[in-house]
């Protein structure tokens, strides 16, 4: 009985294995047959997308027979991601009271601009010159030099819109309040500027995002900045601006116009410059400038250090010129604001700048490595007893000579000229603006997300929600 059961179980097991093998064979045949039908259905293999293969010229039969003319896959224009080589600038024909009339130029007839081919109106000298950035940029557009920036007459073709307002000289000349007046000419012109700009279709189209306004003097555009803040500001630093109104992402830092003339044919050496460390300027300053007097007390007894009060008056410029050209290092210490013209006077004098200003922003720093020709000292270290003087004395002849040579290589970047030349301050500023064109476009696109809900003729954006003074 047991043997019969064993035989019966063996037969059942054999039949089960045979049935399983038949099922698997049938499934495999169905699988192979289905793939054969699939591959032969349109005469080409769908296993490989030949369009993805390099240098493949094979096209789909489906694509050729069923081409859709307006298909986004086939006729969509390529998206240009490359940065243009030239900056296209539209400049407003602002009334002369905003620009050259401030320089006491008188317009003839209906003319808005001076004929710079015959005579260029001069900019006032002295300390006025250091913030003359708008003047040089305007001259370059009027001359249509066509180097980095090209003036266009149709604003719809422009990358940016330039506002030729000489805000710095306007502040210097018109900010004082005359007796029996409630306002001054500087404030009046700012109010007029806001009214003019916000009434223009170019401003209303973009909310001012693609506009460029120069406000290089820290106190220029003091009132209008809070209404025109969407524009790109060209500034000396951010010391008197809330970060939501001006910042390094949106705006551009431009160098001061140096007051001291550039040192040509400089044959000096480490040993022929007798002064170790030079500073001449206002010593007692408010805000962050308190550090100047602290450093003055620390260095006043050092025999090879010149640390004295000075100004542009009473031969101040000639005295500073002689002092800087006779010094190895020149101090650039924070004053009322993080920056000062002293840095650029030092650069063109080939006097290695010692920068003691933690919040300073430096022009063209995406191109220039300032550590190659400057020395940086933290403010907290500079006021430690003997730290600064010992640190400067530790810099040897070889290192100083390398920085001195580099100063001569880079100084042309800080020269404002008319006519402008390749690589000078004017062209470097336009290049900086050109690099920000993608940022401007991104901001414009983001601002249009809810444009259908905006009232037509919007004049300007309200202050940022996170605005802080």
mmCIF file of C-alpha atoms in Angstrom, residues 59-427:
data_model
loop_
_atom_site.group_PDB
_atom_site.id
_atom_site.type_symbol
_atom_site.label_atom_id
_atom_site.label_comp_id
_atom_site.label_asym_id
_atom_site.label_seq_id
_atom_site.Cartn_x
_atom_site.Cartn_y
_atom_site.Cartn_z
ATOM 1 C CA UNK A 59 14.290 61.001 -38.762
ATOM 2 C CA UNK A 60 11.082 59.408 -37.661
ATOM 3 C CA UNK A 61 8.636 58.330 -40.356
ATOM 4 C CA UNK A 62 5.923 59.527 -38.018
ATOM 5 C CA UNK A 63 7.579 62.951 -37.752
ATOM 6 C CA UNK A 64 7.891 63.295 -41.531
ATOM 7 C CA UNK A 65 4.344 62.210 -42.313
ATOM 8 C CA UNK A 66 2.598 63.994 -39.477
ATOM 9 C CA UNK A 67 4.530 67.286 -39.235
ATOM 10 C CA UNK A 68 2.585 70.019 -37.429
ATOM 11 C CA UNK A 69 3.695 73.467 -38.667
ATOM 12 C CA UNK A 70 3.039 75.338 -35.435
ATOM 13 C CA UNK A 71 4.130 72.587 -33.150
ATOM 14 C CA UNK A 72 6.108 74.042 -30.205
ATOM 15 C CA UNK A 73 8.450 71.083 -30.461
ATOM 16 C CA UNK A 74 9.551 71.952 -33.987
ATOM 17 C CA UNK A 75 9.167 75.714 -34.470
ATOM 18 C CA UNK A 76 9.755 77.183 -31.018
ATOM 19 C CA UNK A 77 12.396 79.925 -31.291
ATOM 20 C CA UNK A 78 15.594 79.156 -29.398
ATOM 21 C CA UNK A 79 15.892 80.874 -26.018
ATOM 22 C CA UNK A 80 18.933 83.131 -25.969
ATOM 23 C CA UNK A 81 20.923 82.657 -22.790
ATOM 24 C CA UNK A 82 24.123 84.353 -23.899
ATOM 25 C CA UNK A 83 24.867 87.810 -22.584
ATOM 26 C CA UNK A 84 24.937 90.438 -25.359
ATOM 27 C CA UNK A 85 28.324 91.948 -26.172
ATOM 28 C CA UNK A 86 26.995 95.521 -26.213
ATOM 29 C CA UNK A 87 24.732 97.317 -23.771
ATOM 30 C CA UNK A 88 21.873 99.134 -25.503
ATOM 31 C CA UNK A 89 20.973 102.270 -23.568
ATOM 32 C CA UNK A 90 18.047 104.630 -24.024
ATOM 33 C CA UNK A 91 18.684 108.024 -22.419
ATOM 34 C CA UNK A 92 15.845 110.350 -21.481
ATOM 35 C CA UNK A 93 16.012 113.835 -22.980
ATOM 36 C CA UNK A 94 15.539 115.356 -19.558
ATOM 37 C CA UNK A 95 15.173 119.152 -19.407
ATOM 38 C CA UNK A 96 18.582 120.854 -18.972
ATOM 39 C CA UNK A 97 17.739 121.913 -15.406
ATOM 40 C CA UNK A 98 18.437 118.307 -14.373
ATOM 41 C CA UNK A 99 21.936 118.118 -15.835
ATOM 42 C CA UNK A 100 24.112 120.654 -17.656
ATOM 43 C CA UNK A 101 22.263 123.739 -16.433
ATOM 44 C CA UNK A 102 23.461 122.788 -12.939
ATOM 45 C CA UNK A 103 26.950 123.357 -14.374
ATOM 46 C CA UNK A 104 25.763 126.822 -15.503
ATOM 47 C CA UNK A 105 25.491 125.824 -19.148
ATOM 48 C CA UNK A 106 22.747 127.712 -20.983
ATOM 49 C CA UNK A 107 20.666 125.966 -23.611
ATOM 50 C CA UNK A 108 20.166 127.655 -26.965
ATOM 51 C CA UNK A 109 16.622 127.584 -28.292
ATOM 52 C CA UNK A 110 14.955 124.219 -27.760
ATOM 53 C CA UNK A 111 18.221 122.365 -27.419
ATOM 54 C CA UNK A 112 18.360 119.918 -24.516
ATOM 55 C CA UNK A 113 22.018 118.983 -24.831
ATOM 56 C CA UNK A 114 25.237 120.919 -25.388
ATOM 57 C CA UNK A 115 27.094 120.461 -28.651
ATOM 58 C CA UNK A 116 30.027 118.542 -27.178
ATOM 59 C CA UNK A 117 31.745 118.453 -30.572
ATOM 60 C CA UNK A 118 32.515 122.139 -30.211
ATOM 61 C CA UNK A 119 32.755 122.568 -26.441
ATOM 62 C CA UNK A 120 32.233 120.332 -23.427
ATOM 63 C CA UNK A 121 30.814 122.079 -20.353
ATOM 64 C CA UNK A 122 33.294 121.789 -17.499
ATOM 65 C CA UNK A 123 32.459 120.109 -14.224
ATOM 66 C CA UNK A 124 33.259 122.093 -11.045
ATOM 67 C CA UNK A 125 36.610 121.256 -9.481
ATOM 68 C CA UNK A 126 37.689 120.472 -5.947
ATOM 69 C CA UNK A 127 35.754 117.876 -4.013
ATOM 70 C CA UNK A 128 32.823 118.258 -6.408
ATOM 71 C CA UNK A 129 34.783 116.187 -8.915
ATOM 72 C CA UNK A 130 34.939 113.059 -6.786
ATOM 73 C CA UNK A 131 31.214 112.323 -7.314
ATOM 74 C CA UNK A 132 31.008 113.352 -10.998
ATOM 75 C CA UNK A 133 30.063 109.880 -12.274
ATOM 76 C CA UNK A 134 26.767 110.903 -13.937
ATOM 77 C CA UNK A 135 28.585 113.586 -15.922
ATOM 78 C CA UNK A 136 31.072 111.138 -17.476
ATOM 79 C CA UNK A 137 28.419 108.535 -18.307
ATOM 80 C CA UNK A 138 26.209 111.163 -19.941
ATOM 81 C CA UNK A 139 29.099 112.470 -22.046
ATOM 82 C CA UNK A 140 29.862 108.946 -23.222
ATOM 83 C CA UNK A 141 26.267 108.415 -24.373
ATOM 84 C CA UNK A 142 26.147 111.803 -26.083
ATOM 85 C CA UNK A 143 29.384 110.998 -27.900
ATOM 86 C CA UNK A 144 28.048 107.574 -28.909
ATOM 87 C CA UNK A 145 31.491 106.047 -28.578
ATOM 88 C CA UNK A 146 29.931 102.640 -29.184
ATOM 89 C CA UNK A 147 32.397 100.707 -27.058
ATOM 90 C CA UNK A 148 30.540 98.929 -24.270
ATOM 91 C CA UNK A 149 27.345 100.998 -24.319
ATOM 92 C CA UNK A 150 25.439 102.115 -27.419
ATOM 93 C CA UNK A 151 22.758 104.774 -27.265
ATOM 94 C CA UNK A 152 19.506 103.778 -28.947
ATOM 95 C CA UNK A 153 16.660 106.147 -29.833
ATOM 96 C CA UNK A 154 13.840 103.662 -29.383
ATOM 97 C CA UNK A 155 13.312 102.660 -25.753
ATOM 98 C CA UNK A 156 11.731 99.343 -26.763
ATOM 99 C CA UNK A 157 15.124 98.285 -28.174
ATOM 100 C CA UNK A 158 17.038 99.174 -25.007
ATOM 101 C CA UNK A 159 18.415 96.900 -22.322
ATOM 102 C CA UNK A 160 18.334 99.746 -19.807
ATOM 103 C CA UNK A 161 16.996 103.296 -19.481
ATOM 104 C CA UNK A 162 19.509 105.911 -18.309
ATOM 105 C CA UNK A 163 18.369 108.905 -16.247
ATOM 106 C CA UNK A 164 20.836 111.803 -16.789
ATOM 107 C CA UNK A 165 20.300 113.592 -13.475
ATOM 108 C CA UNK A 166 23.433 115.139 -11.971
ATOM 109 C CA UNK A 167 22.251 114.413 -8.442
ATOM 110 C CA UNK A 168 25.608 114.821 -6.687
ATOM 111 C CA UNK A 169 26.411 118.328 -7.900
ATOM 112 C CA UNK A 170 22.742 119.172 -7.372
ATOM 113 C CA UNK A 171 23.172 118.299 -3.702
ATOM 114 C CA UNK A 172 26.451 120.190 -3.408
ATOM 115 C CA UNK A 173 25.052 123.381 -4.922
ATOM 116 C CA UNK A 174 21.380 123.465 -4.028
ATOM 117 C CA UNK A 175 20.865 121.623 -0.730
ATOM 118 C CA UNK A 176 21.194 124.637 1.558
ATOM 119 C CA UNK A 177 17.956 126.168 2.748
ATOM 120 C CA UNK A 178 17.796 129.874 2.008
ATOM 121 C CA UNK A 179 16.142 132.266 4.481
ATOM 122 C CA UNK A 180 12.342 132.422 4.316
ATOM 123 C CA UNK A 181 12.175 129.186 2.318
ATOM 124 C CA UNK A 182 10.444 125.964 3.264
ATOM 125 C CA UNK A 183 12.391 123.878 0.779
ATOM 126 C CA UNK A 184 15.497 124.082 -1.415
ATOM 127 C CA UNK A 185 16.299 123.687 -5.080
ATOM 128 C CA UNK A 186 17.788 120.208 -4.565
ATOM 129 C CA UNK A 187 14.560 118.901 -3.073
ATOM 130 C CA UNK A 188 12.460 120.626 -5.732
ATOM 131 C CA UNK A 189 14.419 118.988 -8.530
ATOM 132 C CA UNK A 190 14.047 115.584 -6.889
ATOM 133 C CA UNK A 191 10.282 116.063 -6.724
ATOM 134 C CA UNK A 192 10.225 117.124 -10.354
ATOM 135 C CA UNK A 193 12.298 114.106 -11.315
ATOM 136 C CA UNK A 194 9.902 111.692 -9.606
ATOM 137 C CA UNK A 195 6.947 113.336 -11.338
ATOM 138 C CA UNK A 196 8.690 113.236 -14.718
ATOM 139 C CA UNK A 197 9.874 109.624 -14.489
ATOM 140 C CA UNK A 198 6.689 108.131 -13.133
ATOM 141 C CA UNK A 199 4.766 109.814 -15.948
ATOM 142 C CA UNK A 200 6.866 108.184 -18.658
ATOM 143 C CA UNK A 201 5.612 105.048 -20.466
ATOM 144 C CA UNK A 202 9.059 103.468 -19.987
ATOM 145 C CA UNK A 203 8.744 103.721 -16.208
ATOM 146 C CA UNK A 204 5.112 102.620 -16.169
ATOM 147 C CA UNK A 205 5.976 99.624 -18.339
ATOM 148 C CA UNK A 206 8.668 98.344 -16.000
ATOM 149 C CA UNK A 207 7.975 100.067 -12.699
ATOM 150 C CA UNK A 208 11.485 101.513 -13.018
ATOM 151 C CA UNK A 209 13.290 98.173 -12.730
ATOM 152 C CA UNK A 210 15.277 98.711 -15.941
ATOM 153 C CA UNK A 211 16.207 102.326 -15.121
ATOM 154 C CA UNK A 212 19.662 103.512 -14.067
ATOM 155 C CA UNK A 213 20.048 106.468 -11.702
ATOM 156 C CA UNK A 214 23.401 107.792 -10.492
ATOM 157 C CA UNK A 215 23.423 108.952 -6.866
ATOM 158 C CA UNK A 216 27.121 108.759 -6.096
ATOM 159 C CA UNK A 217 27.260 111.334 -3.306
ATOM 160 C CA UNK A 218 25.973 109.608 -0.132
ATOM 161 C CA UNK A 219 23.462 112.435 0.453
ATOM 162 C CA UNK A 220 22.289 112.826 -3.135
ATOM 163 C CA UNK A 221 18.756 111.782 -4.078
ATOM 164 C CA UNK A 222 18.032 111.694 -0.355
ATOM 165 C CA UNK A 223 14.256 112.050 -0.741
ATOM 166 C CA UNK A 224 13.575 110.532 -4.152
ATOM 167 C CA UNK A 225 15.453 107.307 -3.426
ATOM 168 C CA UNK A 226 12.481 105.991 -1.459
ATOM 169 C CA UNK A 227 10.197 106.430 -4.473
ATOM 170 C CA UNK A 228 12.625 105.437 -7.212
ATOM 171 C CA UNK A 229 14.196 102.480 -5.406
ATOM 172 C CA UNK A 230 13.235 99.798 -7.980
ATOM 173 C CA UNK A 231 15.795 101.350 -10.347
ATOM 174 C CA UNK A 232 19.453 100.368 -10.384
ATOM 175 C CA UNK A 233 21.428 102.937 -8.398
ATOM 176 C CA UNK A 234 25.069 103.677 -9.160
ATOM 177 C CA UNK A 235 26.569 104.531 -5.773
ATOM 178 C CA UNK A 236 29.829 105.041 -3.904
ATOM 179 C CA UNK A 237 28.734 102.689 -1.090
ATOM 180 C CA UNK A 238 25.644 101.522 0.803
ATOM 181 C CA UNK A 239 26.435 103.349 4.032
ATOM 182 C CA UNK A 240 23.325 105.535 4.043
ATOM 183 C CA UNK A 241 20.922 103.153 2.342
ATOM 184 C CA UNK A 242 18.676 100.535 3.933
ATOM 185 C CA UNK A 243 19.501 97.139 2.396
ATOM 186 C CA UNK A 244 16.006 96.837 0.949
ATOM 187 C CA UNK A 245 16.461 100.102 -0.968
ATOM 188 C CA UNK A 246 20.012 99.510 -2.226
ATOM 189 C CA UNK A 247 22.181 96.409 -2.215
ATOM 190 C CA UNK A 248 24.968 94.727 -4.151
ATOM 191 C CA UNK A 249 22.589 92.422 -6.045
ATOM 192 C CA UNK A 250 20.464 95.207 -7.519
ATOM 193 C CA UNK A 251 22.867 98.137 -7.665
ATOM 194 C CA UNK A 252 26.387 99.016 -8.757
ATOM 195 C CA UNK A 253 29.375 100.508 -6.928
ATOM 196 C CA UNK A 254 31.419 103.006 -8.941
ATOM 197 C CA UNK A 255 34.808 104.467 -8.032
ATOM 198 C CA UNK A 256 35.269 108.047 -6.948
ATOM 199 C CA UNK A 257 36.929 110.385 -9.434
ATOM 200 C CA UNK A 258 40.391 110.742 -7.945
ATOM 201 C CA UNK A 259 41.418 114.301 -7.077
ATOM 202 C CA UNK A 260 45.156 113.649 -7.175
ATOM 203 C CA UNK A 261 46.587 113.294 -10.665
ATOM 204 C CA UNK A 262 47.860 109.910 -11.743
ATOM 205 C CA UNK A 263 51.555 109.353 -11.068
ATOM 206 C CA UNK A 264 53.323 108.882 -14.401
ATOM 207 C CA UNK A 265 56.914 107.762 -14.886
ATOM 208 C CA UNK A 266 57.087 106.480 -11.316
ATOM 209 C CA UNK A 267 60.613 105.207 -10.698
ATOM 210 C CA UNK A 268 60.358 105.151 -6.901
ATOM 211 C CA UNK A 269 61.245 102.105 -4.828
ATOM 212 C CA UNK A 270 60.569 100.757 -1.367
ATOM 213 C CA UNK A 271 63.718 102.478 -0.101
ATOM 214 C CA UNK A 272 63.131 105.839 -1.790
ATOM 215 C CA UNK A 273 59.724 106.358 -0.188
ATOM 216 C CA UNK A 274 60.668 107.604 3.291
ATOM 217 C CA UNK A 275 57.189 107.718 4.882
ATOM 218 C CA UNK A 276 55.943 104.342 6.090
ATOM 219 C CA UNK A 277 52.270 105.182 6.567
ATOM 220 C CA UNK A 278 50.339 108.230 5.341
ATOM 221 C CA UNK A 279 46.975 109.749 6.221
ATOM 222 C CA UNK A 280 45.774 113.285 5.579
ATOM 223 C CA UNK A 281 42.149 114.262 5.986
ATOM 224 C CA UNK A 282 39.381 114.798 8.504
ATOM 225 C CA UNK A 283 40.271 113.022 11.741
ATOM 226 C CA UNK A 284 37.149 113.538 13.828
ATOM 227 C CA UNK A 285 34.144 112.000 12.102
ATOM 228 C CA UNK A 286 30.704 110.868 13.172
ATOM 229 C CA UNK A 287 29.081 107.451 12.806
ATOM 230 C CA UNK A 288 31.681 104.773 11.937
ATOM 231 C CA UNK A 289 34.371 107.410 11.530
ATOM 232 C CA UNK A 290 35.196 107.443 15.250
ATOM 233 C CA UNK A 291 37.895 104.894 14.483
ATOM 234 C CA UNK A 292 39.990 107.572 12.777
ATOM 235 C CA UNK A 293 40.679 109.374 16.017
ATOM 236 C CA UNK A 294 41.385 106.091 17.783
ATOM 237 C CA UNK A 295 44.040 105.237 15.219
ATOM 238 C CA UNK A 296 45.382 108.777 15.330
ATOM 239 C CA UNK A 297 46.068 108.444 19.072
ATOM 240 C CA UNK A 298 47.799 105.103 18.483
ATOM 241 C CA UNK A 299 50.085 106.355 15.713
ATOM 242 C CA UNK A 300 50.769 109.973 16.594
ATOM 243 C CA UNK A 301 54.181 109.256 18.168
ATOM 244 C CA UNK A 302 55.506 107.074 15.344
ATOM 245 C CA UNK A 303 58.263 109.036 13.588
ATOM 246 C CA UNK A 304 57.829 107.523 10.118
ATOM 247 C CA UNK A 305 54.051 107.927 10.123
ATOM 248 C CA UNK A 306 52.300 111.012 8.743
ATOM 249 C CA UNK A 307 48.839 111.336 10.268
ATOM 250 C CA UNK A 308 47.477 114.855 10.001
ATOM 251 C CA UNK A 309 44.381 116.915 9.321
ATOM 252 C CA UNK A 310 43.996 118.092 5.748
ATOM 253 C CA UNK A 311 41.547 119.335 3.122
ATOM 254 C CA UNK A 312 41.529 120.465 -0.505
ATOM 255 C CA UNK A 313 41.911 124.064 0.590
ATOM 256 C CA UNK A 314 45.200 125.892 1.187
ATOM 257 C CA UNK A 315 47.316 123.691 -1.077
ATOM 258 C CA UNK A 316 45.780 120.564 0.424
ATOM 259 C CA UNK A 317 45.770 118.650 -2.881
ATOM 260 C CA UNK A 318 49.419 119.388 -3.680
ATOM 261 C CA UNK A 319 50.406 118.498 -0.129
ATOM 262 C CA UNK A 320 48.506 115.186 -0.304
ATOM 263 C CA UNK A 321 50.011 114.448 -3.730
ATOM 264 C CA UNK A 322 53.546 114.897 -2.461
ATOM 265 C CA UNK A 323 52.819 112.906 0.711
ATOM 266 C CA UNK A 324 51.238 109.930 -1.047
ATOM 267 C CA UNK A 325 53.993 109.715 -3.643
ATOM 268 C CA UNK A 326 56.558 109.692 -0.817
ATOM 269 C CA UNK A 327 54.821 106.961 1.201
ATOM 270 C CA UNK A 328 54.909 103.199 1.098
ATOM 271 C CA UNK A 329 51.407 102.730 2.524
ATOM 272 C CA UNK A 330 48.340 105.003 2.611
ATOM 273 C CA UNK A 331 45.577 104.602 5.163
ATOM 274 C CA UNK A 332 41.992 104.395 3.959
ATOM 275 C CA UNK A 333 39.901 104.463 7.137
ATOM 276 C CA UNK A 334 36.102 104.442 7.357
ATOM 277 C CA UNK A 335 34.617 107.892 7.861
ATOM 278 C CA UNK A 336 30.978 109.002 7.923
ATOM 279 C CA UNK A 337 30.456 106.289 5.321
ATOM 280 C CA UNK A 338 32.461 103.120 4.567
ATOM 281 C CA UNK A 339 34.235 104.563 1.500
ATOM 282 C CA UNK A 340 36.210 107.668 0.610
ATOM 283 C CA UNK A 341 38.025 109.191 -2.331
ATOM 284 C CA UNK A 342 41.313 108.641 -0.480
ATOM 285 C CA UNK A 343 41.479 105.033 -1.684
ATOM 286 C CA UNK A 344 41.546 106.044 -5.345
ATOM 287 C CA UNK A 345 44.003 108.872 -4.749
ATOM 288 C CA UNK A 346 46.296 106.278 -3.182
ATOM 289 C CA UNK A 347 45.889 103.874 -6.108
ATOM 290 C CA UNK A 348 46.911 106.431 -8.735
ATOM 291 C CA UNK A 349 49.796 107.527 -6.469
ATOM 292 C CA UNK A 350 51.051 103.918 -6.285
ATOM 293 C CA UNK A 351 50.864 104.119 -2.494
ATOM 294 C CA UNK A 352 49.702 100.702 -1.276
ATOM 295 C CA UNK A 353 46.264 101.249 0.325
ATOM 296 C CA UNK A 354 45.646 99.975 3.843
ATOM 297 C CA UNK A 355 41.861 99.568 4.021
ATOM 298 C CA UNK A 356 40.321 99.713 7.489
ATOM 299 C CA UNK A 357 36.595 99.656 6.765
ATOM 300 C CA UNK A 358 34.668 96.460 7.424
ATOM 301 C CA UNK A 359 31.527 97.479 5.518
ATOM 302 C CA UNK A 360 33.201 98.806 2.382
ATOM 303 C CA UNK A 361 32.065 97.642 -1.045
ATOM 304 C CA UNK A 362 34.688 97.962 -3.749
ATOM 305 C CA UNK A 363 34.052 98.734 -7.430
ATOM 306 C CA UNK A 364 34.655 96.065 -10.061
ATOM 307 C CA UNK A 365 35.533 93.443 -7.436
ATOM 308 C CA UNK A 366 34.204 90.732 -9.743
ATOM 309 C CA UNK A 367 37.125 91.604 -12.024
ATOM 310 C CA UNK A 368 39.774 92.864 -9.610
ATOM 311 C CA UNK A 369 41.310 91.045 -6.658
ATOM 312 C CA UNK A 370 42.047 93.940 -4.327
ATOM 313 C CA UNK A 371 44.192 91.774 -2.073
ATOM 314 C CA UNK A 372 46.811 91.834 -4.836
ATOM 315 C CA UNK A 373 47.392 95.566 -4.454
ATOM 316 C CA UNK A 374 45.807 96.501 -1.112
ATOM 317 C CA UNK A 375 46.174 95.522 2.535
ATOM 318 C CA UNK A 376 43.062 94.871 4.634
ATOM 319 C CA UNK A 377 42.873 95.228 8.404
ATOM 320 C CA UNK A 378 39.756 94.597 10.474
ATOM 321 C CA UNK A 379 38.581 97.594 12.455
ATOM 322 C CA UNK A 380 38.603 95.599 15.674
ATOM 323 C CA UNK A 381 42.282 94.724 15.128
ATOM 324 C CA UNK A 382 43.334 98.202 14.028
ATOM 325 C CA UNK A 383 42.454 99.753 17.389
ATOM 326 C CA UNK A 384 44.487 97.246 19.373
ATOM 327 C CA UNK A 385 47.631 98.775 20.781
ATOM 328 C CA UNK A 386 50.656 98.275 18.481
ATOM 329 C CA UNK A 387 48.773 95.859 16.204
ATOM 330 C CA UNK A 388 48.523 98.094 13.146
ATOM 331 C CA UNK A 389 52.022 99.527 13.195
ATOM 332 C CA UNK A 390 53.624 96.126 13.841
ATOM 333 C CA UNK A 391 51.598 94.575 11.053
ATOM 334 C CA UNK A 392 52.614 97.244 8.526
ATOM 335 C CA UNK A 393 56.261 96.974 9.528
ATOM 336 C CA UNK A 394 56.121 93.210 8.964
ATOM 337 C CA UNK A 395 55.375 93.669 5.259
ATOM 338 C CA UNK A 396 58.733 93.351 3.511
ATOM 339 C CA UNK A 397 60.214 94.930 0.412
ATOM 340 C CA UNK A 398 59.323 92.053 -1.923
ATOM 341 C CA UNK A 399 55.656 91.960 -1.011
ATOM 342 C CA UNK A 400 55.367 95.740 -1.168
ATOM 343 C CA UNK A 401 57.057 95.818 -4.587
ATOM 344 C CA UNK A 402 54.598 93.240 -5.964
ATOM 345 C CA UNK A 403 51.666 95.360 -4.818
ATOM 346 C CA UNK A 404 53.304 98.563 -6.122
ATOM 347 C CA UNK A 405 53.679 97.008 -9.579
ATOM 348 C CA UNK A 406 50.096 95.757 -9.525
ATOM 349 C CA UNK A 407 48.849 99.258 -8.695
ATOM 350 C CA UNK A 408 50.380 100.524 -11.911
ATOM 351 C CA UNK A 409 48.662 97.726 -13.848
ATOM 352 C CA UNK A 410 45.161 98.392 -12.518
ATOM 353 C CA UNK A 411 45.037 102.165 -12.043
ATOM 354 C CA UNK A 412 43.534 102.797 -15.504
ATOM 355 C CA UNK A 413 40.324 101.106 -14.320
ATOM 356 C CA UNK A 414 39.753 104.104 -12.037
ATOM 357 C CA UNK A 415 40.302 106.880 -14.591
ATOM 358 C CA UNK A 416 37.275 108.846 -15.815
ATOM 359 C CA UNK A 417 37.911 110.260 -19.268
ATOM 360 C CA UNK A 418 36.257 111.986 -22.170
ATOM 361 C CA UNK A 419 36.464 110.638 -24.756
ATOM 362 C CA UNK A 420 36.293 107.369 -22.892
ATOM 363 C CA UNK A 421 38.765 104.622 -23.745
ATOM 364 C CA UNK A 422 38.611 100.875 -23.406
ATOM 365 C CA UNK A 423 39.195 99.714 -19.840
ATOM 366 C CA UNK A 424 38.683 103.072 -18.118
ATOM 367 C CA UNK A 425 36.165 103.736 -15.332
ATOM 368 C CA UNK A 426 33.353 104.668 -17.723
ATOM 369 C CA UNK A 427 33.650 101.447 -19.712
#
